[in-house]
Amino acid sequence: MTRRLLTVLTAIAAVTAVLLAAWLTLRLTSGEGEDASELVRSARAALDTVAVRGTVLTTVRTLDGEREVRALMHRGEGRFTMRILSGPGEGTQVRRQGEAVWIEGREGRVGRRSEIGVGELDSDLLARNWDFVSEGTRRVAGRVTTLVRGAGPGGGLTLAVDRETGFPLHISRTDPRGRLVSETTWLDADFSVQPPALVTAPPEAEGGPRRRSVTLAEARAAVGFVVYEPGWVPEGWELHGWYLQESPRMTLVQARFSDGIRPLVVIQREAGQEPGSAGAGAERLGGEQRRERSGVHRQRDEEARGRPRESGSQPHERPQRPLEHLRGTGADASRRQMDGTVVVVIGPLSREERERVLDAMKAP
């Protein structure tokens, strides 16, 4: 389950940013070494506003090595459509409109992810956490761009920003160890097009997971397991929001953090809730049922310890299973079961930092 989550999260991050890679020769000119923070902020805005259509080549680091995908991309005014041209997903279309992202398979089935695509590329965090400098020019898709490199808590970022439109025609990201995470290059780009057509009513998913923004209190009230609050994250990472992802099979609670570019995600689920453990027509619990079920979890935990906790007393040490470390696609993860909750930390952190995040999780 965790490996699939890592793959999905990385794929979403790659699609949201732009899409990835080719081997190009750098051509350095004058203007190198100048602060480029404002240029990066403008490029971030151009990702949503500038209309462009063309072919992109994507390279993403996976568990099995680097993988390439070619796609036809059309974007502008906060919308994009992407048709996969190569690889296992050939023929699949990905569409985004505002906060709605949905996938149209070759067989016509639609899967939708609500509020996925609300990017971690935050201009204020970029200014606080990242240093960007220009390094001359680079020709991408036959156009002259300004090459920009940056370093921050989540690793490194390289952009090639079109000098005429301000649109980033190349984006590559590395982790804190300097390893490639993803790389995006537009092979050709037409800026004379109109934005993608507006879809009046984005289609609903056929039984797929739905994700919505919530508060921590709303997340705790919506599920039947204990939801912990992160008590520590490394300096430079700030909370981006809480999300509830629901499907007939399971419910996940996510706390998403950002350093301005890359996501750090803390995922929580019920320990006994595995993919496929509930049928497609499983009845969802109401609010009172969820609270009762959550109380049962706490009672069982205290009975197992043999020391029921009095009101206002300090929490007992939580029974925990051994910590697990997992290699992921684009980011590694650490997982621990605490009481009846499985907590997974996924992001560009060291093993020691991921352990510290888990150690600092706070119960209600």
mmCIF file of C-alpha atoms in Angstrom:
data_model
loop_
_atom_site.group_PDB
_atom_site.id
_atom_site.type_symbol
_atom_site.label_atom_id
_atom_site.label_comp_id
_atom_site.label_asym_id
_atom_site.label_seq_id
_atom_site.Cartn_x
_atom_site.Cartn_y
_atom_site.Cartn_z
ATOM 1 C CA MET A 1 0.000 0.000 0.000
ATOM 2 C CA THR A 2 2.727 2.465 0.982
ATOM 3 C CA ARG A 3 4.712 1.859 -2.193
ATOM 4 C CA ARG A 4 1.600 2.577 -4.251
ATOM 5 C CA LEU A 5 0.991 5.776 -2.272
ATOM 6 C CA LEU A 6 4.559 6.899 -2.916
ATOM 7 C CA THR A 7 4.133 6.270 -6.633
ATOM 8 C CA VAL A 8 0.828 8.159 -6.772
ATOM 9 C CA LEU A 9 2.155 11.130 -4.799
ATOM 10 C CA THR A 10 5.206 11.421 -6.998
ATOM 11 C CA ALA A 11 3.151 11.154 -10.191
ATOM 12 C CA ILE A 12 0.826 13.907 -8.959
ATOM 13 C CA ALA A 13 3.770 16.135 -8.049
ATOM 14 C CA ALA A 14 5.291 15.610 -11.492
ATOM 15 C CA VAL A 15 2.034 16.380 -13.317
ATOM 16 C CA THR A 16 1.341 19.481 -11.197
ATOM 17 C CA ALA A 17 4.766 21.030 -11.758
ATOM 18 C CA VAL A 18 4.921 20.545 -15.578
ATOM 19 C CA LEU A 19 6.528 17.321 -16.893
ATOM 20 C CA LEU A 20 9.960 16.314 -17.495
ATOM 21 C CA ALA A 21 13.194 15.767 -19.369
ATOM 22 C CA ALA A 22 15.699 15.762 -22.219
ATOM 23 C CA TRP A 23 19.440 15.989 -22.481
ATOM 24 C CA LEU A 24 20.279 19.536 -23.527
ATOM 25 C CA THR A 25 23.574 21.410 -23.860
ATOM 26 C CA LEU A 26 24.049 24.489 -21.663
ATOM 27 C CA ARG A 27 25.049 27.753 -23.308
ATOM 28 C CA LEU A 28 26.279 30.187 -20.654
ATOM 29 C CA THR A 29 26.343 33.914 -21.368
ATOM 30 C CA SER A 30 26.585 37.136 -19.378
ATOM 31 C CA GLY A 31 24.356 37.814 -16.356
ATOM 32 C CA GLU A 32 25.460 34.749 -14.386
ATOM 33 C CA GLY A 33 25.323 34.716 -10.585
ATOM 34 C CA GLU A 34 22.593 37.356 -10.222
ATOM 35 C CA ASP A 35 19.736 36.886 -7.749
ATOM 36 C CA ALA A 36 16.816 35.282 -9.601
ATOM 37 C CA SER A 37 14.187 34.997 -6.851
ATOM 38 C CA GLU A 38 11.788 37.403 -8.553
ATOM 39 C CA LEU A 39 12.152 35.552 -11.858
ATOM 40 C CA VAL A 40 11.214 32.280 -10.133
ATOM 41 C CA ARG A 41 8.146 33.864 -8.521
ATOM 42 C CA SER A 42 7.044 35.138 -11.925
ATOM 43 C CA ALA A 43 7.634 31.705 -13.467
ATOM 44 C CA ARG A 44 5.485 30.154 -10.742
ATOM 45 C CA ALA A 45 2.612 32.470 -11.719
ATOM 46 C CA ALA A 46 3.169 31.770 -15.426
ATOM 47 C CA LEU A 47 2.606 28.043 -14.844
ATOM 48 C CA ASP A 48 -1.047 28.814 -14.142
ATOM 49 C CA THR A 49 -1.686 31.750 -16.465
ATOM 50 C CA VAL A 50 0.288 31.329 -19.711
ATOM 51 C CA ALA A 51 -1.368 29.343 -22.519
ATOM 52 C CA VAL A 52 0.966 26.864 -24.238
ATOM 53 C CA ARG A 53 0.716 23.565 -26.096
ATOM 54 C CA GLY A 54 3.481 21.144 -27.027
ATOM 55 C CA THR A 55 5.270 17.869 -26.396
ATOM 56 C CA VAL A 56 7.002 17.213 -23.085
ATOM 57 C CA LEU A 57 9.407 14.476 -22.064
ATOM 58 C CA THR A 58 9.333 13.356 -18.452
ATOM 59 C CA THR A 59 12.053 11.576 -16.505
ATOM 60 C CA VAL A 60 11.211 10.396 -12.982
ATOM 61 C CA ARG A 61 13.362 8.393 -10.578
ATOM 62 C CA THR A 62 11.518 5.240 -9.510
ATOM 63 C CA LEU A 63 12.422 2.188 -7.451
ATOM 64 C CA ASP A 64 13.495 0.486 -10.679
ATOM 65 C CA GLY A 65 15.599 3.368 -11.962
ATOM 66 C CA GLU A 66 14.817 6.352 -14.161
ATOM 67 C CA ARG A 67 11.687 6.154 -16.308
ATOM 68 C CA GLU A 68 10.736 8.371 -19.262
ATOM 69 C CA VAL A 69 7.261 9.331 -20.435
ATOM 70 C CA ARG A 70 6.412 11.473 -23.465
ATOM 71 C CA ALA A 71 3.155 13.438 -23.430
ATOM 72 C CA LEU A 72 1.202 16.085 -25.326
ATOM 73 C CA MET A 73 0.480 18.979 -22.936
ATOM 74 C CA HIS A 74 -1.937 21.910 -23.289
ATOM 75 C CA ARG A 75 -2.275 24.342 -20.391
ATOM 76 C CA GLY A 76 -3.338 27.862 -19.426
ATOM 77 C CA GLU A 77 -5.597 29.826 -17.032
ATOM 78 C CA GLY A 78 -5.318 27.221 -14.284
ATOM 79 C CA ARG A 79 -6.266 24.306 -16.569
ATOM 80 C CA PHE A 80 -4.359 21.606 -18.396
ATOM 81 C CA THR A 81 -4.944 18.532 -20.502
ATOM 82 C CA MET A 82 -2.243 15.923 -20.949
ATOM 83 C CA ARG A 83 -2.306 12.887 -23.233
ATOM 84 C CA ILE A 84 0.295 10.207 -22.500
ATOM 85 C CA LEU A 85 2.122 9.240 -25.714
ATOM 86 C CA SER A 86 4.428 6.480 -24.444
ATOM 87 C CA GLY A 87 4.810 3.924 -21.688
ATOM 88 C CA PRO A 88 2.208 1.813 -19.847
ATOM 89 C CA GLY A 89 -0.238 4.733 -19.672
ATOM 90 C CA GLU A 90 -0.180 5.433 -23.422
ATOM 91 C CA GLY A 91 -3.520 6.862 -24.523
ATOM 92 C CA THR A 92 -4.525 7.984 -21.034
ATOM 93 C CA GLN A 93 -5.566 11.616 -20.573
ATOM 94 C CA VAL A 94 -5.070 13.666 -17.412
ATOM 95 C CA ARG A 95 -7.121 16.824 -16.986
ATOM 96 C CA ARG A 96 -6.991 19.577 -14.402
ATOM 97 C CA GLN A 97 -9.387 22.436 -13.828
ATOM 98 C CA GLY A 98 -8.884 24.498 -10.692
ATOM 99 C CA GLU A 99 -8.592 22.043 -7.811
ATOM 100 C CA ALA A 100 -10.128 19.115 -9.701
ATOM 101 C CA VAL A 101 -7.896 16.556 -11.398
ATOM 102 C CA TRP A 102 -9.366 13.591 -13.240
ATOM 103 C CA ILE A 103 -7.987 10.795 -15.401
ATOM 104 C CA GLU A 104 -9.666 9.450 -18.521
ATOM 105 C CA GLY A 105 -8.429 5.948 -19.288
ATOM 106 C CA ARG A 106 -8.229 4.369 -22.719
ATOM 107 C CA GLU A 107 -11.335 2.358 -21.898
ATOM 108 C CA GLY A 108 -13.254 5.537 -21.010
ATOM 109 C CA ARG A 109 -13.283 5.057 -17.229
ATOM 110 C CA VAL A 110 -12.888 8.267 -15.242
ATOM 111 C CA GLY A 111 -10.997 8.537 -11.964
ATOM 112 C CA ARG A 112 -11.080 11.839 -10.097
ATOM 113 C CA ARG A 113 -8.968 13.296 -7.288
ATOM 114 C CA SER A 114 -10.472 16.375 -5.697
ATOM 115 C CA GLU A 115 -8.106 19.156 -4.570
ATOM 116 C CA ILE A 116 -5.019 17.378 -5.829
ATOM 117 C CA GLY A 117 -2.913 19.871 -7.689
ATOM 118 C CA VAL A 118 -3.073 22.658 -5.108
ATOM 119 C CA GLY A 119 0.659 23.157 -5.449
ATOM 120 C CA GLU A 120 3.369 23.402 -2.842
ATOM 121 C CA LEU A 121 5.062 26.042 -5.009
ATOM 122 C CA ASP A 122 4.438 28.915 -2.574
ATOM 123 C CA SER A 123 5.999 32.293 -3.371
ATOM 124 C CA ASP A 124 6.432 33.359 0.273
ATOM 125 C CA LEU A 125 8.093 30.077 1.219
ATOM 126 C CA LEU A 126 10.275 30.280 -1.864
ATOM 127 C CA ALA A 127 11.543 33.672 -0.719
ATOM 128 C CA ARG A 128 12.245 32.479 2.828
ATOM 129 C CA ASN A 129 13.736 29.059 2.176
ATOM 130 C CA TRP A 130 15.351 29.076 -1.260
ATOM 131 C CA ASP A 131 18.252 30.932 -2.857
ATOM 132 C CA PHE A 132 18.106 31.269 -6.650
ATOM 133 C CA VAL A 133 20.795 32.580 -8.987
ATOM 134 C CA SER A 134 20.855 32.943 -12.762
ATOM 135 C CA GLU A 135 23.450 30.981 -14.721
ATOM 136 C CA GLY A 136 23.198 32.349 -18.236
ATOM 137 C CA THR A 137 20.989 31.061 -21.025
ATOM 138 C CA ARG A 138 19.833 27.740 -22.391
ATOM 139 C CA ARG A 139 17.961 26.907 -25.597
ATOM 140 C CA VAL A 140 14.858 24.828 -24.919
ATOM 141 C CA ALA A 141 12.254 23.954 -27.571
ATOM 142 C CA GLY A 142 14.110 26.262 -29.954
ATOM 143 C CA ARG A 143 13.629 29.266 -27.646
ATOM 144 C CA VAL A 144 16.071 31.290 -25.532
ATOM 145 C CA THR A 145 15.573 30.818 -21.794
ATOM 146 C CA THR A 146 17.272 32.065 -18.636
ATOM 147 C CA LEU A 147 18.815 29.223 -16.653
ATOM 148 C CA VAL A 148 18.189 29.427 -12.888
ATOM 149 C CA ARG A 149 19.459 27.168 -10.110
ATOM 150 C CA GLY A 150 18.236 27.092 -6.522
ATOM 151 C CA ALA A 151 18.940 25.290 -3.257
ATOM 152 C CA GLY A 152 16.630 24.811 -0.287
ATOM 153 C CA PRO A 153 15.588 22.400 2.493
ATOM 154 C CA GLY A 154 14.093 19.893 0.049
ATOM 155 C CA GLY A 155 17.080 19.673 -2.306
ATOM 156 C CA GLY A 156 17.812 21.494 -5.556
ATOM 157 C CA LEU A 157 15.769 23.035 -8.360
ATOM 158 C CA THR A 158 16.782 24.055 -11.884
ATOM 159 C CA LEU A 159 14.529 26.045 -14.220
ATOM 160 C CA ALA A 160 14.872 27.327 -17.762
ATOM 161 C CA VAL A 161 12.514 30.316 -18.017
ATOM 162 C CA ASP A 162 11.388 31.490 -21.451
ATOM 163 C CA ARG A 163 12.594 35.070 -21.931
ATOM 164 C CA GLU A 164 9.558 36.147 -23.936
ATOM 165 C CA THR A 165 6.682 34.649 -21.920
ATOM 166 C CA GLY A 166 8.224 33.943 -18.499
ATOM 167 C CA PHE A 167 7.029 30.322 -18.698
ATOM 168 C CA PRO A 168 9.388 27.608 -17.315
ATOM 169 C CA LEU A 169 10.155 25.302 -20.247
ATOM 170 C CA HIS A 170 12.414 23.110 -18.134
ATOM 171 C CA ILE A 171 12.137 22.080 -14.481
ATOM 172 C CA SER A 172 14.380 19.544 -12.776
ATOM 173 C CA ARG A 173 14.481 18.635 -9.112
ATOM 174 C CA THR A 174 17.034 16.790 -6.984
ATOM 175 C CA ASP A 175 16.813 15.496 -3.429
ATOM 176 C CA PRO A 176 19.109 16.694 -0.610
ATOM 177 C CA ARG A 177 21.667 14.071 -1.711
ATOM 178 C CA GLY A 178 21.754 15.470 -5.236
ATOM 179 C CA ARG A 179 19.861 12.537 -6.786
ATOM 180 C CA LEU A 180 17.397 13.250 -9.587
ATOM 181 C CA VAL A 181 13.758 13.285 -8.501
ATOM 182 C CA SER A 182 12.171 14.471 -11.729
ATOM 183 C CA GLU A 183 13.123 16.456 -14.794
ATOM 184 C CA THR A 184 10.859 18.248 -17.268
ATOM 185 C CA THR A 185 11.577 19.655 -20.681
ATOM 186 C CA TRP A 186 9.233 20.926 -23.366
ATOM 187 C CA LEU A 187 10.492 19.575 -26.688
ATOM 188 C CA ASP A 188 8.329 22.023 -28.663
ATOM 189 C CA ALA A 189 6.070 24.831 -27.479
ATOM 190 C CA ASP A 190 3.355 26.898 -29.188
ATOM 191 C CA PHE A 191 2.435 30.040 -27.230
ATOM 192 C CA SER A 192 -0.062 31.277 -29.846
ATOM 193 C CA VAL A 193 -2.803 28.877 -28.682
ATOM 194 C CA GLN A 194 -5.823 29.622 -26.496
ATOM 195 C CA PRO A 195 -6.130 27.981 -23.039
ATOM 196 C CA PRO A 196 -7.801 24.545 -22.806
ATOM 197 C CA ALA A 197 -11.583 24.605 -23.099
ATOM 198 C CA LEU A 198 -13.483 25.134 -19.862
ATOM 199 C CA VAL A 199 -15.349 22.025 -18.672
ATOM 200 C CA THR A 200 -18.714 23.067 -17.237
ATOM 201 C CA ALA A 201 -19.007 20.084 -14.887
ATOM 202 C CA PRO A 202 -15.923 17.894 -14.287
ATOM 203 C CA PRO A 203 -16.974 14.220 -14.313
ATOM 204 C CA GLU A 204 -17.348 12.234 -11.136
ATOM 205 C CA ALA A 205 -15.079 9.277 -10.421
ATOM 206 C CA GLU A 206 -16.405 5.734 -10.693
ATOM 207 C CA GLY A 207 -15.844 4.650 -7.101
ATOM 208 C CA GLY A 208 -12.410 6.241 -6.835
ATOM 209 C CA PRO A 209 -11.052 8.072 -3.795
ATOM 210 C CA ARG A 210 -12.244 11.592 -3.034
ATOM 211 C CA ARG A 211 -9.988 14.076 -1.332
ATOM 212 C CA ARG A 212 -11.104 17.261 0.406
ATOM 213 C CA SER A 213 -9.545 19.943 2.551
ATOM 214 C CA VAL A 214 -10.409 19.774 6.266
ATOM 215 C CA THR A 215 -9.226 21.069 9.618
ATOM 216 C CA LEU A 216 -7.504 18.794 12.131
ATOM 217 C CA ALA A 217 -10.660 18.797 14.264
ATOM 218 C CA GLU A 218 -12.804 17.857 11.257
ATOM 219 C CA ALA A 219 -10.422 15.033 10.352
ATOM 220 C CA ARG A 220 -10.566 13.624 13.886
ATOM 221 C CA ALA A 221 -14.372 13.769 13.895
ATOM 222 C CA ALA A 222 -14.641 12.051 10.510
ATOM 223 C CA VAL A 223 -12.655 8.867 11.189
ATOM 224 C CA GLY A 224 -12.746 5.974 13.622
ATOM 225 C CA PHE A 225 -9.063 5.993 14.602
ATOM 226 C CA VAL A 226 -6.821 8.317 16.603
ATOM 227 C CA VAL A 227 -5.376 11.112 14.447
ATOM 228 C CA TYR A 228 -2.039 12.420 15.709
ATOM 229 C CA GLU A 229 -0.702 15.930 15.185
ATOM 230 C CA PRO A 230 2.906 16.424 14.050
ATOM 231 C CA GLY A 231 4.780 18.117 16.894
ATOM 232 C CA TRP A 232 8.005 18.712 14.979
ATOM 233 C CA VAL A 233 9.154 19.126 11.389
ATOM 234 C CA PRO A 234 12.564 20.376 10.224
ATOM 235 C CA GLU A 235 13.144 24.098 9.946
ATOM 236 C CA GLY A 236 11.897 25.549 6.675
ATOM 237 C CA TRP A 237 8.842 23.284 6.374
ATOM 238 C CA GLU A 238 5.407 24.805 6.986
ATOM 239 C CA LEU A 239 1.945 23.262 7.172
ATOM 240 C CA HIS A 240 0.149 23.432 3.833
ATOM 241 C CA GLY A 241 -3.127 21.914 5.051
ATOM 242 C CA TRP A 242 -5.031 18.863 6.318
ATOM 243 C CA TYR A 243 -6.829 16.592 3.855
ATOM 244 C CA LEU A 244 -9.240 13.684 4.120
ATOM 245 C CA GLN A 245 -9.129 11.057 1.372
ATOM 246 C CA GLU A 246 -12.113 8.718 1.395
ATOM 247 C CA SER A 247 -12.915 5.648 -0.665
ATOM 248 C CA PRO A 248 -15.079 2.546 -0.150
ATOM 249 C CA ARG A 249 -11.908 0.655 0.818
ATOM 250 C CA MET A 250 -10.254 2.993 3.309
ATOM 251 C CA THR A 251 -9.950 6.503 4.678
ATOM 252 C CA LEU A 252 -6.659 8.396 4.884
ATOM 253 C CA VAL A 253 -5.835 11.582 6.770
ATOM 254 C CA GLN A 254 -3.000 13.683 5.334
ATOM 255 C CA ALA A 255 -1.051 16.581 6.811
ATOM 256 C CA ARG A 256 0.864 18.238 3.977
ATOM 257 C CA PHE A 257 3.882 20.471 4.558
ATOM 258 C CA SER A 258 5.936 22.450 2.051
ATOM 259 C CA ASP A 259 9.326 24.115 1.851
ATOM 260 C CA GLY A 260 8.051 26.254 -1.014
ATOM 261 C CA ILE A 261 8.628 23.643 -3.712
ATOM 262 C CA ARG A 262 8.591 20.083 -2.429
ATOM 263 C CA PRO A 263 5.932 18.332 -0.326
ATOM 264 C CA LEU A 264 6.400 16.553 2.990
ATOM 265 C CA VAL A 265 3.362 14.373 3.739
ATOM 266 C CA VAL A 266 2.259 12.670 6.965
ATOM 267 C CA ILE A 267 -0.371 10.015 6.173
ATOM 268 C CA GLN A 268 -2.479 8.261 8.820
ATOM 269 C CA ARG A 269 -4.887 5.344 8.517
ATOM 270 C CA GLU A 270 -6.538 2.752 10.720
ATOM 271 C CA ALA A 271 -4.147 -0.120 11.483
ATOM 272 C CA GLY A 272 -6.558 -2.853 10.435
ATOM 273 C CA GLN A 273 -7.724 -1.035 7.332
ATOM 274 C CA GLU A 274 -5.941 -2.463 4.306
ATOM 275 C CA PRO A 275 -6.774 -2.008 0.616
ATOM 276 C CA GLY A 276 -9.583 -4.386 -0.268
ATOM 277 C CA SER A 277 -10.609 -4.954 3.360
ATOM 278 C CA ALA A 278 -14.020 -3.410 2.702
ATOM 279 C CA GLY A 279 -16.312 -4.121 -0.201
ATOM 280 C CA ALA A 280 -17.148 -1.506 -2.785
ATOM 281 C CA GLY A 281 -20.590 -1.141 -1.239
ATOM 282 C CA ALA A 282 -19.411 -0.934 2.367
ATOM 283 C CA GLU A 283 -21.538 1.322 4.546
ATOM 284 C CA ARG A 284 -19.784 4.436 5.826
ATOM 285 C CA LEU A 285 -19.876 5.201 9.527
ATOM 286 C CA GLY A 286 -21.835 8.183 10.776
ATOM 287 C CA GLY A 287 -20.328 10.757 13.138
ATOM 288 C CA GLU A 288 -21.567 9.106 16.365
ATOM 289 C CA GLN A 289 -20.426 5.677 15.166
ATOM 290 C CA ARG A 290 -16.968 7.063 14.374
ATOM 291 C CA ARG A 291 -16.637 8.672 17.822
ATOM 292 C CA GLU A 292 -17.804 5.473 19.529
ATOM 293 C CA ARG A 293 -15.359 3.405 17.481
ATOM 294 C CA SER A 294 -12.530 5.815 18.278
ATOM 295 C CA GLY A 295 -13.376 5.529 21.984
ATOM 296 C CA VAL A 296 -13.229 1.738 21.750
ATOM 297 C CA HIS A 297 -9.709 2.000 20.292
ATOM 298 C CA ARG A 298 -8.581 4.163 23.217
ATOM 299 C CA GLN A 299 -10.212 1.857 25.790
ATOM 300 C CA ARG A 300 -8.518 -1.215 24.290
ATOM 301 C CA ASP A 301 -5.163 0.563 24.284
ATOM 302 C CA GLU A 302 -5.473 1.473 27.981
ATOM 303 C CA GLU A 303 -6.687 -1.998 28.933
ATOM 304 C CA ALA A 304 -3.654 -3.456 27.175
ATOM 305 C CA ARG A 305 -1.405 -1.196 29.229
ATOM 306 C CA GLY A 306 -3.268 -2.101 32.420
ATOM 307 C CA ARG A 307 -3.257 1.535 33.559
ATOM 308 C CA PRO A 308 -6.346 3.525 32.563
ATOM 309 C CA ARG A 309 -5.490 7.192 32.213
ATOM 310 C CA GLU A 310 -7.228 9.670 34.485
ATOM 311 C CA SER A 311 -8.592 12.917 33.137
ATOM 312 C CA GLY A 312 -5.866 15.569 32.999
ATOM 313 C CA SER A 313 -3.035 13.097 33.603
ATOM 314 C CA GLN A 314 0.007 12.793 31.377
ATOM 315 C CA PRO A 315 -0.369 10.338 28.479
ATOM 316 C CA HIS A 316 1.195 6.924 28.910
ATOM 317 C CA GLU A 317 3.888 5.780 26.539
ATOM 318 C CA ARG A 318 2.175 4.564 23.381
ATOM 319 C CA PRO A 319 2.597 0.922 22.365
ATOM 320 C CA GLN A 320 4.449 0.956 19.076
ATOM 321 C CA ARG A 321 5.498 -1.544 16.473
ATOM 322 C CA PRO A 322 9.049 -1.484 15.127
ATOM 323 C CA LEU A 323 9.839 1.445 12.877
ATOM 324 C CA GLU A 324 10.009 0.610 9.161
ATOM 325 C CA HIS A 325 11.962 2.508 6.520
ATOM 326 C CA LEU A 326 10.878 2.230 2.889
ATOM 327 C CA ARG A 327 12.439 3.304 -0.385
ATOM 328 C CA GLY A 328 10.048 5.311 -2.488
ATOM 329 C CA THR A 329 9.633 6.816 -5.921
ATOM 330 C CA GLY A 330 11.093 10.312 -5.627
ATOM 331 C CA ALA A 331 11.030 10.301 -1.815
ATOM 332 C CA ASP A 332 11.694 7.754 0.913
ATOM 333 C CA ALA A 333 9.341 6.999 3.802
ATOM 334 C CA SER A 334 9.233 5.812 7.401
ATOM 335 C CA ARG A 335 6.261 4.013 8.948
ATOM 336 C CA ARG A 336 5.217 3.201 12.502
ATOM 337 C CA GLN A 337 2.058 1.828 14.096
ATOM 338 C CA MET A 338 0.969 3.764 17.174
ATOM 339 C CA ASP A 339 -1.994 2.293 19.022
ATOM 340 C CA GLY A 340 -4.609 1.644 16.321
ATOM 341 C CA THR A 341 -3.125 4.095 13.826
ATOM 342 C CA VAL A 342 -0.477 3.579 11.150
ATOM 343 C CA VAL A 343 1.534 6.768 10.528
ATOM 344 C CA VAL A 344 3.682 7.179 7.397
ATOM 345 C CA VAL A 345 6.087 10.093 6.817
ATOM 346 C CA ILE A 346 6.980 10.639 3.142
ATOM 347 C CA GLY A 347 9.315 13.350 1.942
ATOM 348 C CA PRO A 348 12.840 14.525 1.123
ATOM 349 C CA LEU A 349 14.118 14.139 4.695
ATOM 350 C CA SER A 350 16.910 12.046 6.142
ATOM 351 C CA ARG A 351 16.028 8.824 7.964
ATOM 352 C CA GLU A 352 16.853 10.503 11.275
ATOM 353 C CA GLU A 353 14.543 13.431 10.515
ATOM 354 C CA ARG A 354 11.676 11.135 9.539
ATOM 355 C CA GLU A 355 12.140 9.216 12.792
ATOM 356 C CA ARG A 356 12.045 12.456 14.768
ATOM 357 C CA VAL A 357 8.796 13.476 13.053
ATOM 358 C CA LEU A 358 7.262 10.155 14.127
ATOM 359 C CA ASP A 359 8.631 10.434 17.669
ATOM 360 C CA ALA A 360 7.055 13.882 18.069
ATOM 361 C CA MET A 361 3.517 12.939 16.957
ATOM 362 C CA LYS A 362 0.987 14.206 19.525
ATOM 363 C CA ALA A 363 -2.236 12.439 20.524
ATOM 364 C CA PRO A 364 -5.479 14.421 21.072
#
